[in-house]
Coordinates of C-alpha atoms in Angstrom, one line a residue:
M915 CA 43.6 -64.9 49.3
K916 CA 45.8 -65.8 46.2
R917 CA 45.9 -63.2 43.4
I918 CA 46.8 -63.4 39.7
V919 CA 47.9 -59.7 38.5
V920 CA 48.4 -59.3 34.5
G921 CA 50.5 -56.0 33.5
E922 CA 48.0 -54.5 31.2
G923 CA 49.9 -50.8 30.4
S924 CA 50.1 -50.3 26.6
C925 CA 53.7 -52.1 26.4
G926 CA 52.2 -55.3 27.9
I927 CA 48.7 -55.2 25.9
A928 CA 51.0 -54.8 22.9
A929 CA 53.2 -58.0 23.7
G930 CA 49.8 -60.0 24.3
A931 CA 49.1 -59.3 28.0
S932 CA 45.1 -59.0 27.4
K933 CA 45.3 -62.8 25.4
V934 CA 46.9 -64.0 28.5
Y935 CA 44.6 -62.2 30.9
A936 CA 41.5 -63.8 28.7
E937 CA 42.9 -67.5 28.9
I938 CA 43.4 -67.2 32.6
E939 CA 40.0 -65.9 33.1
K940 CA 38.7 -68.6 31.4
L941 CA 40.6 -71.7 32.8
L942 CA 39.7 -69.7 36.3
S943 CA 35.8 -69.9 35.5
G944 CA 35.8 -73.3 34.6
S945 CA 37.8 -74.5 37.6
D946 CA 36.1 -75.8 40.7
N947 CA 39.3 -74.3 42.7
G948 CA 39.0 -70.9 40.5
S949 CA 37.3 -68.8 43.4
D950 CA 40.1 -69.3 45.6
I951 CA 42.3 -66.9 43.4
E952 CA 41.8 -63.5 41.9
L953 CA 42.2 -62.1 38.8
G954 CA 43.1 -58.3 38.2
I955 CA 45.1 -56.1 36.4
T956 CA 48.0 -53.5 37.0
G957 CA 49.8 -51.0 35.0
C958 CA 53.6 -51.2 33.3
I959 CA 56.2 -51.7 36.0
G960 CA 58.9 -50.5 34.2
M961 CA 60.3 -53.7 32.6
C962 CA 58.7 -53.3 29.1
Y963 CA 61.8 -55.8 27.5
L964 CA 60.1 -58.8 29.4
E965 CA 56.2 -57.9 29.2
P966 CA 53.8 -59.9 29.1
I967 CA 54.3 -59.9 33.0
V968 CA 52.4 -62.0 35.6
D969 CA 53.0 -61.4 39.3
I970 CA 51.4 -64.0 41.6
Y971 CA 50.4 -62.5 45.3
E972 CA 49.3 -64.1 48.7
D973 CA 47.3 -61.4 50.2
D974 CA 49.8 -58.5 49.6
T975 CA 53.0 -60.2 49.2
L976 CA 54.3 -60.7 45.9
V977 CA 55.5 -64.7 45.6
Q978 CA 56.5 -65.0 42.0
R979 CA 56.8 -62.9 39.3
L980 CA 56.6 -64.6 35.6
V981 CA 57.9 -62.9 32.6
Q982 CA 57.9 -63.0 28.9
V983 CA 54.6 -65.4 29.2
S984 CA 52.5 -66.1 26.6
E985 CA 48.6 -67.4 26.6
N986 CA 50.0 -70.8 26.3
D987 CA 51.5 -70.7 29.6
A988 CA 48.0 -69.9 31.2
E989 CA 47.3 -73.1 32.3
N990 CA 50.9 -73.7 33.9
I991 CA 50.4 -70.1 35.8
V992 CA 46.9 -71.2 37.1
G993 CA 48.2 -74.6 38.1
A994 CA 51.2 -73.1 40.0
A995 CA 49.0 -70.4 42.0
M996 CA 46.7 -72.9 43.4
S997 CA 49.2 -75.2 44.4
G998 CA 52.0 -73.1 45.5
N999 CA 54.5 -75.3 43.5
F1000 CA 56.4 -73.2 40.8
D1001 CA 58.2 -75.8 38.9
V1002 CA 56.2 -76.0 36.2
V1003 CA 56.5 -72.6 35.5
E1004 CA 60.5 -72.5 36.2
A1005 CA 61.4 -70.8 32.7
L1006 CA 59.0 -67.9 33.4
K1007 CA 60.4 -66.8 36.3
I1008 CA 62.3 -63.6 36.5
K1009 CA 66.2 -63.9 36.4
P1010 CA 68.0 -61.9 39.5
E1011 CA 69.9 -59.8 36.8
D1012 CA 66.4 -58.6 35.8
E1013 CA 65.1 -58.1 39.3
A1014 CA 68.3 -55.9 39.9
F1015 CA 66.8 -53.8 37.0
L1016 CA 64.3 -52.3 39.6
N1017 CA 65.9 -52.9 42.8
K1018 CA 68.2 -50.4 41.8
Q1019 CA 65.8 -47.8 41.3
T1020 CA 64.4 -45.2 43.7
R1021 CA 60.7 -45.1 43.1
I1022 CA 58.5 -41.9 43.6
A1023 CA 56.5 -41.0 40.7
L1024 CA 56.3 -44.3 39.8
R1025 CA 55.9 -45.8 43.2
N1026 CA 52.8 -47.7 42.6
C1027 CA 53.1 -48.2 39.0
G1028 CA 53.0 -52.2 38.1
I1029 CA 51.3 -52.9 41.6
V1030 CA 48.2 -51.3 42.3
D1031 CA 44.9 -52.0 39.8
P1032 CA 44.6 -48.4 37.8
T1033 CA 40.9 -49.2 37.7
D1034 CA 40.3 -49.0 41.5
I1035 CA 40.2 -45.9 43.9
S1036 CA 40.4 -48.7 46.5
D1037 CA 43.7 -50.1 45.7
Y1038 CA 45.4 -46.7 45.6
E1039 CA 43.8 -45.6 49.0
R1040 CA 44.7 -48.9 50.3
R1041 CA 48.4 -47.9 49.9
G1042 CA 47.9 -44.6 51.3
G1043 CA 46.2 -42.9 48.6
Y1044 CA 45.1 -39.6 48.8
S1045 CA 46.3 -39.4 52.2
G1046 CA 48.8 -36.2 51.4
L1047 CA 45.2 -34.6 49.8
K1048 CA 43.3 -35.2 53.0
K1049 CA 46.4 -33.8 55.1
V1050 CA 46.3 -31.0 53.3
L1051 CA 42.8 -30.2 53.4
G1052 CA 42.6 -31.0 57.2
G1053 CA 44.3 -28.0 58.3
M1054 CA 47.2 -26.7 55.9
S1055 CA 47.0 -23.2 54.5
Q1056 CA 48.1 -22.7 50.6
D1057 CA 51.2 -20.7 52.0
D1058 CA 51.9 -23.7 54.2
V1059 CA 51.6 -26.4 50.8
I1060 CA 53.9 -24.0 48.9
E1061 CA 56.3 -24.0 51.6
V1062 CA 56.5 -27.7 51.7
I1063 CA 57.3 -27.8 47.9
K1064 CA 59.7 -24.9 48.2
T1065 CA 61.3 -27.2 50.9
S1066 CA 61.4 -30.5 48.5
G1067 CA 63.2 -28.3 46.2
L1068 CA 60.9 -29.8 43.4
A1069 CA 61.7 -28.8 40.2
G1070 CA 59.2 -28.8 37.0
R1071 CA 59.9 -32.2 35.5
G1072 CA 58.9 -31.1 31.8
G1073 CA 62.1 -30.3 31.0
A1074 CA 62.7 -26.3 31.9
G1075 CA 63.3 -27.4 35.4
F1076 CA 61.7 -24.3 37.1
P1077 CA 61.1 -24.4 40.5
T1078 CA 57.6 -25.7 41.1
W1079 CA 56.7 -23.6 44.0
F1080 CA 57.6 -20.4 42.6
K1081 CA 54.8 -21.0 39.5
W1082 CA 52.4 -22.4 42.1
N1083 CA 52.9 -19.2 44.3
A1084 CA 52.9 -16.8 41.5
A1085 CA 49.4 -18.1 40.6
K1086 CA 47.9 -18.2 43.9
N1087 CA 49.4 -14.5 44.5
S1088 CA 47.4 -13.2 40.7
E1089 CA 44.1 -11.7 41.0
S1090 CA 41.1 -13.0 39.0
K1091 CA 38.8 -10.9 37.5
T1092 CA 36.0 -13.4 37.4
N1093 CA 37.3 -15.2 40.6
R1094 CA 38.3 -18.5 38.7
K1095 CA 41.6 -19.9 38.3
Y1096 CA 42.9 -22.9 36.6
L1097 CA 45.5 -25.7 36.8
I1098 CA 46.5 -27.6 34.1
C1099 CA 48.5 -30.8 33.2
N1100 CA 50.6 -30.9 30.5
A1101 CA 50.5 -34.7 29.4
D1102 CA 51.0 -33.6 25.8
E1103 CA 54.2 -36.2 25.6
G1104 CA 55.6 -35.4 22.0
D1105 CA 59.4 -36.5 22.5
P1106 CA 60.3 -39.6 20.1
G1107 CA 61.1 -42.8 22.5
A1108 CA 59.4 -40.8 25.7
F1109 CA 56.1 -42.4 27.5
M1110 CA 57.1 -41.4 31.0
D1111 CA 53.7 -39.6 31.5
R1112 CA 51.3 -42.4 29.4
A1113 CA 52.8 -44.9 31.8
V1114 CA 51.9 -42.7 35.1
I1115 CA 48.4 -41.8 33.5
E1116 CA 47.9 -45.4 32.3
S1117 CA 49.2 -47.2 35.9
D1118 CA 48.5 -44.8 38.7
P1119 CA 46.0 -42.5 37.4
H1120 CA 44.5 -41.6 40.8
N1121 CA 48.3 -40.4 42.1
L1122 CA 48.0 -37.5 39.2
I1123 CA 44.3 -36.6 40.4
E1124 CA 45.5 -36.1 43.9
G1125 CA 48.9 -34.0 43.2
M1126 CA 46.7 -31.9 41.0
M1127 CA 44.2 -31.7 43.6
I1128 CA 46.5 -30.3 45.9
G1129 CA 48.4 -27.7 43.6
A1130 CA 44.6 -26.9 42.5
Y1131 CA 44.3 -26.0 46.2
A1132 CA 47.8 -24.3 46.3
I1133 CA 46.9 -21.8 44.1
G1134 CA 43.2 -21.3 44.5
A1135 CA 42.1 -23.3 41.2
T1136 CA 38.4 -23.8 40.9
E1137 CA 39.0 -25.8 37.8
A1138 CA 41.6 -28.4 36.6
V1139 CA 42.5 -30.0 33.4
V1140 CA 44.6 -32.8 32.0
Y1141 CA 45.8 -32.2 28.4
V1142 CA 46.4 -35.6 27.0
R1143 CA 47.4 -36.3 23.4
A1144 CA 44.6 -38.0 21.8
E1145 CA 47.0 -41.2 20.8
Y1146 CA 47.1 -42.3 24.6
P1147 CA 43.5 -43.8 24.3
L1148 CA 44.4 -46.4 27.3
A1149 CA 45.7 -43.4 29.3
I1150 CA 42.3 -41.4 28.5
V1151 CA 40.0 -44.4 29.5
R1152 CA 42.0 -44.9 32.9
L1153 CA 42.0 -41.6 33.8
E1154 CA 38.4 -40.8 32.9
N1155 CA 37.1 -43.8 35.0
A1156 CA 39.3 -42.7 37.7
I1157 CA 37.9 -39.2 37.5
K1158 CA 34.1 -40.9 38.0
Q1159 CA 35.4 -42.9 41.0
A1160 CA 37.5 -39.9 42.9
R1161 CA 34.2 -37.6 42.0
E1162 CA 32.3 -40.2 43.8
K1163 CA 34.5 -40.8 46.7
G1164 CA 34.3 -37.0 47.0
M1165 CA 37.9 -36.6 46.4
L1166 CA 36.8 -34.2 43.5
G1167 CA 33.9 -31.2 43.0
K1168 CA 32.3 -29.4 45.7
N1169 CA 33.6 -29.5 49.3
I1170 CA 36.6 -32.1 48.6
C1171 CA 37.0 -34.3 51.6
G1172 CA 34.3 -32.1 53.6
S1173 CA 36.4 -29.1 53.3
D1174 CA 35.8 -25.8 51.9
F1175 CA 37.8 -26.3 49.0
S1176 CA 35.6 -27.2 45.6
C1177 CA 37.5 -28.3 42.2
D1178 CA 36.5 -30.5 39.5
M1179 CA 38.7 -32.1 36.6
R1180 CA 38.2 -32.6 33.2
I1181 CA 40.5 -34.3 30.1
K1182 CA 41.0 -32.2 27.0
A1183 CA 42.4 -34.9 24.1
G1184 CA 44.8 -32.9 22.0
A1185 CA 45.4 -33.7 18.1
G1186 CA 49.5 -34.2 19.0
A1187 CA 51.2 -31.3 18.1
F1188 CA 54.6 -31.3 19.3
V1189 CA 54.7 -27.5 19.6
C1190 CA 51.2 -27.9 22.2
G1191 CA 54.1 -29.1 24.7
E1192 CA 55.1 -25.5 25.1
E1193 CA 52.6 -24.0 27.9
T1194 CA 51.3 -21.1 26.2
A1195 CA 50.9 -23.0 22.8
L1196 CA 48.7 -25.7 25.1
I1197 CA 46.6 -22.9 26.2
E1198 CA 45.6 -21.6 22.9
S1199 CA 44.4 -25.3 21.9
L1200 CA 42.4 -25.3 24.9
E1201 CA 40.5 -22.1 24.0
G1202 CA 40.1 -23.9 20.9
K1203 CA 42.7 -22.1 18.9
R1204 CA 45.5 -23.5 16.7
G1205 CA 48.5 -24.4 19.2
M1206 CA 50.8 -21.4 18.5
P1207 CA 53.0 -19.9 21.2
R1208 CA 51.7 -16.5 22.9
L1209 CA 54.3 -14.0 23.5
K1210 CA 55.2 -13.7 27.1
P1211 CA 54.7 -11.1 29.2
P1212 CA 51.9 -11.8 30.6
F1213 CA 52.8 -15.3 31.7
P1214 CA 50.5 -18.0 32.4
A1215 CA 50.3 -17.3 36.1
Q1216 CA 48.9 -13.9 35.3
A1217 CA 46.3 -14.5 32.1
G1218 CA 46.9 -17.7 31.3
Y1219 CA 43.4 -20.2 30.2
N1220 CA 40.6 -17.5 29.5
L1221 CA 43.4 -14.9 30.2
E1222 CA 42.5 -16.0 33.9
P1223 CA 45.5 -17.2 36.3
S1224 CA 46.9 -20.0 35.2
N1225 CA 49.2 -23.0 36.4
I1226 CA 51.2 -25.4 34.2
N1227 CA 53.2 -28.7 35.0
N1228 CA 53.8 -31.9 33.7
V1229 CA 52.3 -35.6 34.5
E1230 CA 55.4 -36.6 36.7
T1231 CA 55.7 -33.2 38.7
F1232 CA 52.1 -33.6 40.1
A1233 CA 52.7 -37.3 40.4
N1234 CA 55.8 -36.6 43.2
V1235 CA 53.6 -33.9 45.0
P1236 CA 51.4 -36.7 47.2
W1237 CA 54.5 -38.6 48.2
I1238 CA 56.4 -35.0 49.3
L1239 CA 53.0 -33.9 51.1
A1240 CA 52.9 -37.4 52.8
N1241 CA 56.6 -37.6 53.8
G1242 CA 57.6 -34.0 53.8
G1243 CA 59.6 -31.7 51.7
E1244 CA 62.9 -32.5 53.7
A1245 CA 62.8 -36.4 52.7
F1246 CA 62.5 -35.3 49.0
A1247 CA 65.4 -32.9 49.1
A1248 CA 67.6 -35.4 51.2
M1249 CA 67.8 -37.1 47.5
G1250 CA 69.8 -35.8 44.7
T1251 CA 72.2 -32.9 44.1
E1252 CA 72.4 -29.7 45.7
D1253 CA 71.2 -28.1 42.8
S1254 CA 68.7 -31.3 41.5
K1255 CA 66.6 -32.4 44.4
G1256 CA 64.8 -36.0 44.0
T1257 CA 64.4 -38.3 41.2
K1258 CA 63.8 -38.5 38.0
V1259 CA 61.9 -40.9 35.2
F1260 CA 63.9 -41.9 32.2
A1261 CA 62.5 -43.9 29.5
V1262 CA 65.3 -45.6 28.2
T1263 CA 65.2 -46.8 24.5
G1264 CA 67.4 -47.7 21.7
K1265 CA 70.4 -50.2 21.5
V1266 CA 70.0 -50.9 25.4
R1267 CA 69.5 -54.9 26.3
K1268 CA 66.5 -53.7 28.9
G1269 CA 64.6 -51.1 27.7
G1270 CA 61.9 -49.2 29.7
L1271 CA 61.1 -46.9 32.6
V1272 CA 63.7 -46.1 35.3
E1273 CA 63.7 -43.9 38.1
V1274 CA 66.5 -42.6 39.8
P1275 CA 67.8 -40.1 42.3
M1276 CA 69.4 -37.1 40.9
G1277 CA 72.9 -37.4 41.2
M1278 CA 73.9 -40.8 39.5
T1279 CA 75.5 -41.0 36.3
L1280 CA 74.2 -41.8 32.6
R1281 CA 76.8 -44.6 33.0
D1282 CA 75.2 -45.6 35.9
V1283 CA 71.5 -46.0 34.4
I1284 CA 72.7 -47.2 30.8
F1285 CA 75.1 -50.1 31.7
D1286 CA 74.3 -50.9 35.7
I1287 CA 70.5 -50.7 35.4
A1288 CA 69.6 -50.9 31.6
G1289 CA 72.2 -53.5 31.2
G1290 CA 74.6 -52.1 28.5
I1291 CA 74.6 -52.5 24.8
R1292 CA 73.2 -55.2 23.0
D1293 CA 74.9 -57.4 20.9
D1294 CA 78.5 -56.3 22.7
K1295 CA 78.6 -53.5 20.2
Q1296 CA 80.8 -50.3 21.2
C1297 CA 78.5 -47.5 22.7
K1298 CA 78.5 -44.4 20.9
A1299 CA 76.3 -42.0 22.5
V1300 CA 72.7 -40.8 24.1
Q1301 CA 70.7 -38.3 23.0
M1302 CA 68.8 -36.6 26.1
G1303 CA 65.8 -34.4 25.9
G1304 CA 64.3 -35.6 22.2
P1305 CA 64.5 -33.3 19.5
S1306 CA 65.3 -30.4 22.1
G1307 CA 68.1 -32.0 23.7
G1308 CA 71.3 -33.1 22.6
C1309 CA 73.7 -36.0 22.1
I1310 CA 76.3 -36.7 24.7
P1311 CA 79.0 -38.8 23.9
Y1312 CA 80.2 -41.9 25.5
E1313 CA 83.3 -40.1 26.8
L1314 CA 80.7 -38.3 28.8
F1315 CA 78.8 -41.1 30.3
D1316 CA 80.5 -40.2 33.6
T1317 CA 78.2 -36.8 33.4
L1318 CA 76.1 -36.2 36.8
I1319 CA 72.2 -36.6 36.0
D1320 CA 71.8 -33.0 37.0
Y1321 CA 69.9 -30.1 35.2
K1322 CA 73.2 -27.6 35.1
A1323 CA 76.0 -30.9 34.5
L1324 CA 73.6 -32.1 31.7
G1325 CA 73.2 -28.6 30.2
A1326 CA 77.0 -28.2 30.3
T1327 CA 77.2 -30.8 27.8
G1328 CA 75.0 -28.9 25.4
A1329 CA 72.2 -31.3 26.1
I1330 CA 69.2 -31.2 28.6
M1331 CA 67.0 -33.2 30.9
G1332 CA 63.9 -32.9 29.0
S1333 CA 61.2 -34.7 30.2
G1334 CA 63.3 -37.7 30.4
G1335 CA 63.9 -39.8 26.9
M1336 CA 66.9 -41.4 26.9
V1337 CA 67.7 -42.8 23.2
V1338 CA 70.9 -45.3 23.3
M1339 CA 73.1 -45.6 20.4
D1340 CA 75.8 -48.1 19.1
E1341 CA 78.7 -47.8 17.0
S1342 CA 76.1 -48.5 13.5
T1343 CA 74.4 -45.0 14.2
C1344 CA 75.4 -42.0 12.2
M1345 CA 75.3 -39.2 14.2
V1346 CA 74.6 -37.0 11.0
G1347 CA 71.5 -39.0 10.2
M1348 CA 70.4 -38.7 13.7
A1349 CA 70.6 -34.8 13.6
K1350 CA 69.1 -35.2 10.5
F1351 CA 66.4 -37.5 11.8
F1352 CA 65.8 -35.0 14.7
L1353 CA 65.2 -32.0 12.2
D1354 CA 63.3 -33.7 10.0
F1355 CA 61.0 -33.9 13.2
T1356 CA 61.0 -30.6 14.2
T1357 CA 60.7 -28.8 10.9
K1358 CA 57.3 -30.9 10.6
E1359 CA 56.4 -29.8 14.0
S1360 CA 56.7 -26.1 13.7
C1361 CA 54.0 -23.7 14.2
G1362 CA 55.5 -21.6 11.6
K1363 CA 54.7 -18.6 13.6
C1364 CA 58.1 -17.1 13.8
V1365 CA 60.5 -16.9 11.0
P1366 CA 63.7 -18.5 12.5
C1367 CA 61.9 -21.5 13.3
R1368 CA 59.4 -21.7 10.0
I1369 CA 62.3 -21.5 7.7
G1370 CA 65.8 -21.8 9.6
T1371 CA 64.7 -25.5 10.7
K1372 CA 63.7 -26.3 7.2
R1373 CA 67.2 -25.1 5.7
L1374 CA 69.0 -26.9 8.3
Y1375 CA 66.9 -30.4 7.2
E1376 CA 68.1 -29.3 3.8
I1377 CA 71.6 -29.3 4.7
L1378 CA 71.5 -32.3 6.2
T1379 CA 70.1 -34.0 3.8
R1380 CA 72.5 -32.7 1.1
I1381 CA 75.5 -34.0 3.6
V1382 CA 74.2 -37.5 4.0
E1383 CA 73.2 -37.9 0.6
G1384 CA 76.8 -37.3 -0.4
D1385 CA 76.5 -33.6 -1.8
G1386 CA 78.0 -32.0 1.1
K1387 CA 80.0 -29.0 0.5
E1388 CA 83.0 -27.5 2.1
G1389 CA 81.9 -24.8 4.6
D1390 CA 78.3 -26.5 5.1
I1391 CA 79.7 -27.5 8.5
E1392 CA 80.1 -23.6 9.2
L1393 CA 76.7 -22.4 7.7
L1394 CA 74.9 -24.8 9.8
E1395 CA 76.5 -23.8 13.4
E1396 CA 75.6 -20.0 11.9
L1397 CA 72.1 -21.1 11.2
C1398 CA 71.8 -22.8 14.4
N1399 CA 72.6 -19.8 16.6
A1400 CA 70.5 -17.6 14.3
I1401 CA 67.2 -20.0 15.2
K1402 CA 68.3 -20.4 18.6
D1403 CA 68.8 -16.4 19.2
G1404 CA 65.4 -15.7 17.1
S1405 CA 62.9 -18.2 17.6
L1406 CA 59.4 -17.4 19.6
C1407 CA 59.0 -20.8 21.9
G1408 CA 61.3 -23.6 23.5
L1409 CA 60.6 -25.8 20.2
G1410 CA 62.7 -23.2 17.8
Q1411 CA 65.1 -22.4 20.4
T1412 CA 66.3 -25.7 21.2
A1413 CA 65.4 -27.7 17.6
P1414 CA 69.4 -26.8 16.8
N1415 CA 70.6 -28.7 20.1
P1416 CA 71.3 -32.1 18.4
V1417 CA 72.9 -30.3 15.1
L1418 CA 75.2 -28.3 17.8
T1419 CA 76.1 -30.9 19.7
T1420 CA 76.4 -33.7 17.1
I1421 CA 79.0 -31.1 15.2
R1422 CA 80.5 -30.6 18.8
Y1423 CA 81.5 -34.3 19.7
F1424 CA 81.4 -35.9 16.1
R1425 CA 83.0 -33.3 13.9
D1426 CA 85.1 -35.8 12.4
E1427 CA 81.9 -37.6 11.0
Y1428 CA 80.7 -34.5 9.4
E1429 CA 84.0 -33.9 7.9
A1430 CA 83.8 -37.8 6.2
H1431 CA 80.5 -37.2 4.9
I1432 CA 81.6 -34.0 3.1
K1433 CA 84.9 -34.5 2.4
E1434 CA 85.7 -38.0 1.8
K1435 CA 82.0 -39.0 0.7
K1436 CA 81.9 -41.8 3.2
C1437 CA 79.6 -42.6 6.4
P1438 CA 81.7 -44.2 9.0
A1439 CA 78.6 -45.5 10.7
H1440 CA 77.9 -47.3 7.3
E1441 CA 74.3 -46.2 7.7
C1442 CA 74.2 -43.4 4.9
A1443 CA 73.2 -45.4 2.0
S1444 CA 74.2 -42.6 -0.7
L1445 CA 77.4 -43.1 0.6
L1446 CA 77.9 -46.9 0.5
E1447 CA 79.2 -49.5 -2.2
Y1448 CA 78.6 -53.5 -1.6
R1449 CA 81.5 -55.2 -3.0
I1450 CA 81.8 -58.9 -3.4
S1451 CA 85.3 -60.2 -2.9
P1452 CA 86.1 -62.8 -6.0
D1453 CA 88.4 -65.1 -3.1
K1454 CA 85.6 -65.2 -1.2
C1455 CA 82.7 -65.9 -3.5
V1456 CA 81.7 -69.4 -4.4
G1457 CA 79.5 -68.6 -7.1
C1458 CA 76.1 -69.7 -5.2
T1459 CA 73.7 -67.2 -6.6
A1460 CA 71.9 -66.8 -3.3
C1461 CA 72.7 -63.3 -3.2
A1462 CA 71.7 -62.4 -7.2
R1463 CA 68.4 -64.5 -6.4
K1464 CA 67.4 -62.6 -3.5
C1465 CA 68.8 -58.9 -4.9
P1466 CA 65.3 -56.9 -5.5
A1467 CA 67.4 -54.7 -8.1
S1468 CA 68.6 -57.5 -9.9
A1469 CA 72.0 -56.0 -9.5
I1470 CA 74.3 -58.7 -9.0
D1471 CA 75.7 -60.5 -12.0
G1472 CA 78.0 -63.8 -12.4
D1473 CA 77.3 -67.4 -13.5
T1474 CA 77.0 -70.3 -11.3
K1475 CA 80.1 -71.3 -9.4
S1476 CA 82.2 -68.1 -10.7
P1477 CA 82.6 -65.6 -8.6
H1478 CA 79.5 -62.2 -8.6
N1479 CA 80.0 -58.8 -9.1
I1480 CA 77.4 -55.8 -8.0
R1481 CA 77.0 -53.3 -10.6
Q1482 CA 76.8 -50.0 -8.9
E1483 CA 74.6 -48.1 -10.7
S1484 CA 72.0 -50.6 -10.1
C1485 CA 72.2 -51.0 -6.4
I1486 CA 69.6 -49.8 -4.2
K1487 CA 71.9 -50.3 -0.7
C1488 CA 68.9 -52.8 0.7
G1489 CA 71.5 -55.0 2.6
Q1490 CA 69.8 -58.1 1.5
C1491 CA 72.8 -59.3 -0.2
I1492 CA 75.0 -59.2 3.0
A1493 CA 72.2 -60.9 4.7
T1494 CA 72.0 -63.8 2.4
C1495 CA 75.5 -64.4 1.7
K1496 CA 77.0 -67.6 4.0
F1497 CA 80.4 -67.0 3.1
G1498 CA 81.3 -63.3 4.5
A1499 CA 82.2 -62.7 0.6
I1500 CA 80.3 -59.0 0.5
S1501 CA 81.6 -56.4 2.5
V1502 CA 80.3 -52.2 2.6
E1503 CA 82.6 -49.7 1.7

């Protein structure tokens, strides 16, 4: 049986995959031979930069992958699938260098993404789905399951890297007053540039369900909840469908797989507050309260949701669990480093040639991921830094790209592994402006419960704003460092404790840029508009008037065929003049 499979993750749909699917469906329904070809969907395979992607299978064998397709290619795609002659779609065939994007990865959490149909539980089962859960319920004790997770070395993939087995064991050993325990999945993915959890839920929702049911059994949970942000509508729809299917198949609800274990699952759509990524703030939101962190102790394992023992892990953590149970903890522990076992998923974005999802063994270097897998920097510009861990992380300079992907190694740079955001920057990025961008985010996302975070982040943002606008003063760098340390020491939760990281790391590695902004009133990256001057070279200007006609502020004077001049007091630094000039007569200083 031949199959045409269209990648319909959020990235594919945004690029036009649904239109491609509709056109192929119309062609197949109107063809006499259309019944010989099965049309289906899958999720994101990770090559977001090549979407929309269409795969052609013969039985379970992939015979051709086509990339960057459009609905106009549908007729040729259907014809190629029917005849087996792919010459008509030669221009759409994936290139070897793009195939290497996947071939250089080791996929566990993402092993089914872009392969299985996320709307069909039977497709998941055909690839060994739910075998880990059946193995657990077929004779393993709670302690047996926790021991396997302990052997694997699986650490929480949500940012802190805390041993998963320890959290599970603590929740298992805690007593409930009402004989109720809860397992919660933190899918409140709020980092700018991060989309790992969304892709897993959209592309392989049954893997998440299976991982959570194994975790629920291990701690003795009676209810499982997935807390997912409402901005992920496709993920919610597909997870709701998967929960319904799993319930019908006996993988959820009463006496799962015919055992004595019963646990059901529901979804909570969060309002999108970044602070709800902190587990106690998430619990408050689940209870219908404003998302604000609790004082700890007690920890959620002792008094979490509804003050009952609760365990919280993120999507990627649970996505590893079925594979570990099916293949053994030793197999997972064989990958990675001494301190960081297994693989890690990253959302690689920014100034790279190949943006998307990457899963690699711990112990690879940043250089391996950014240059070998993601293809290096666009437009052959000089790489400058990578922001790891989102607003809670830090900037790592190009000179440290041989740093291992390892919790301790990355921590030593001042950054963190985080949930897996990897935003790559080139020479055109102002590092002071980058720090200001992240402080703007964390300032707005602070819940306001504690003074160091509520007030301190605002003061940091104000100083950074002053610097990029050309009003920086001597002593501002030292003041930033003093404030950062006070905020880290005094904040109640992880949001405030990590918010200063982008500032501290940019000062640590790019202090010269701060000094240039403050002392010379210059932005070395030519990005801060307030510190730029656009000038026209009289030797190169031919007086064509193109720049004057394009200037939205009417700030360019000059007669036809005579050198022009930019009035600095009127210039709004929009860059339209440079983009318009064909003679290279305009420069930025």
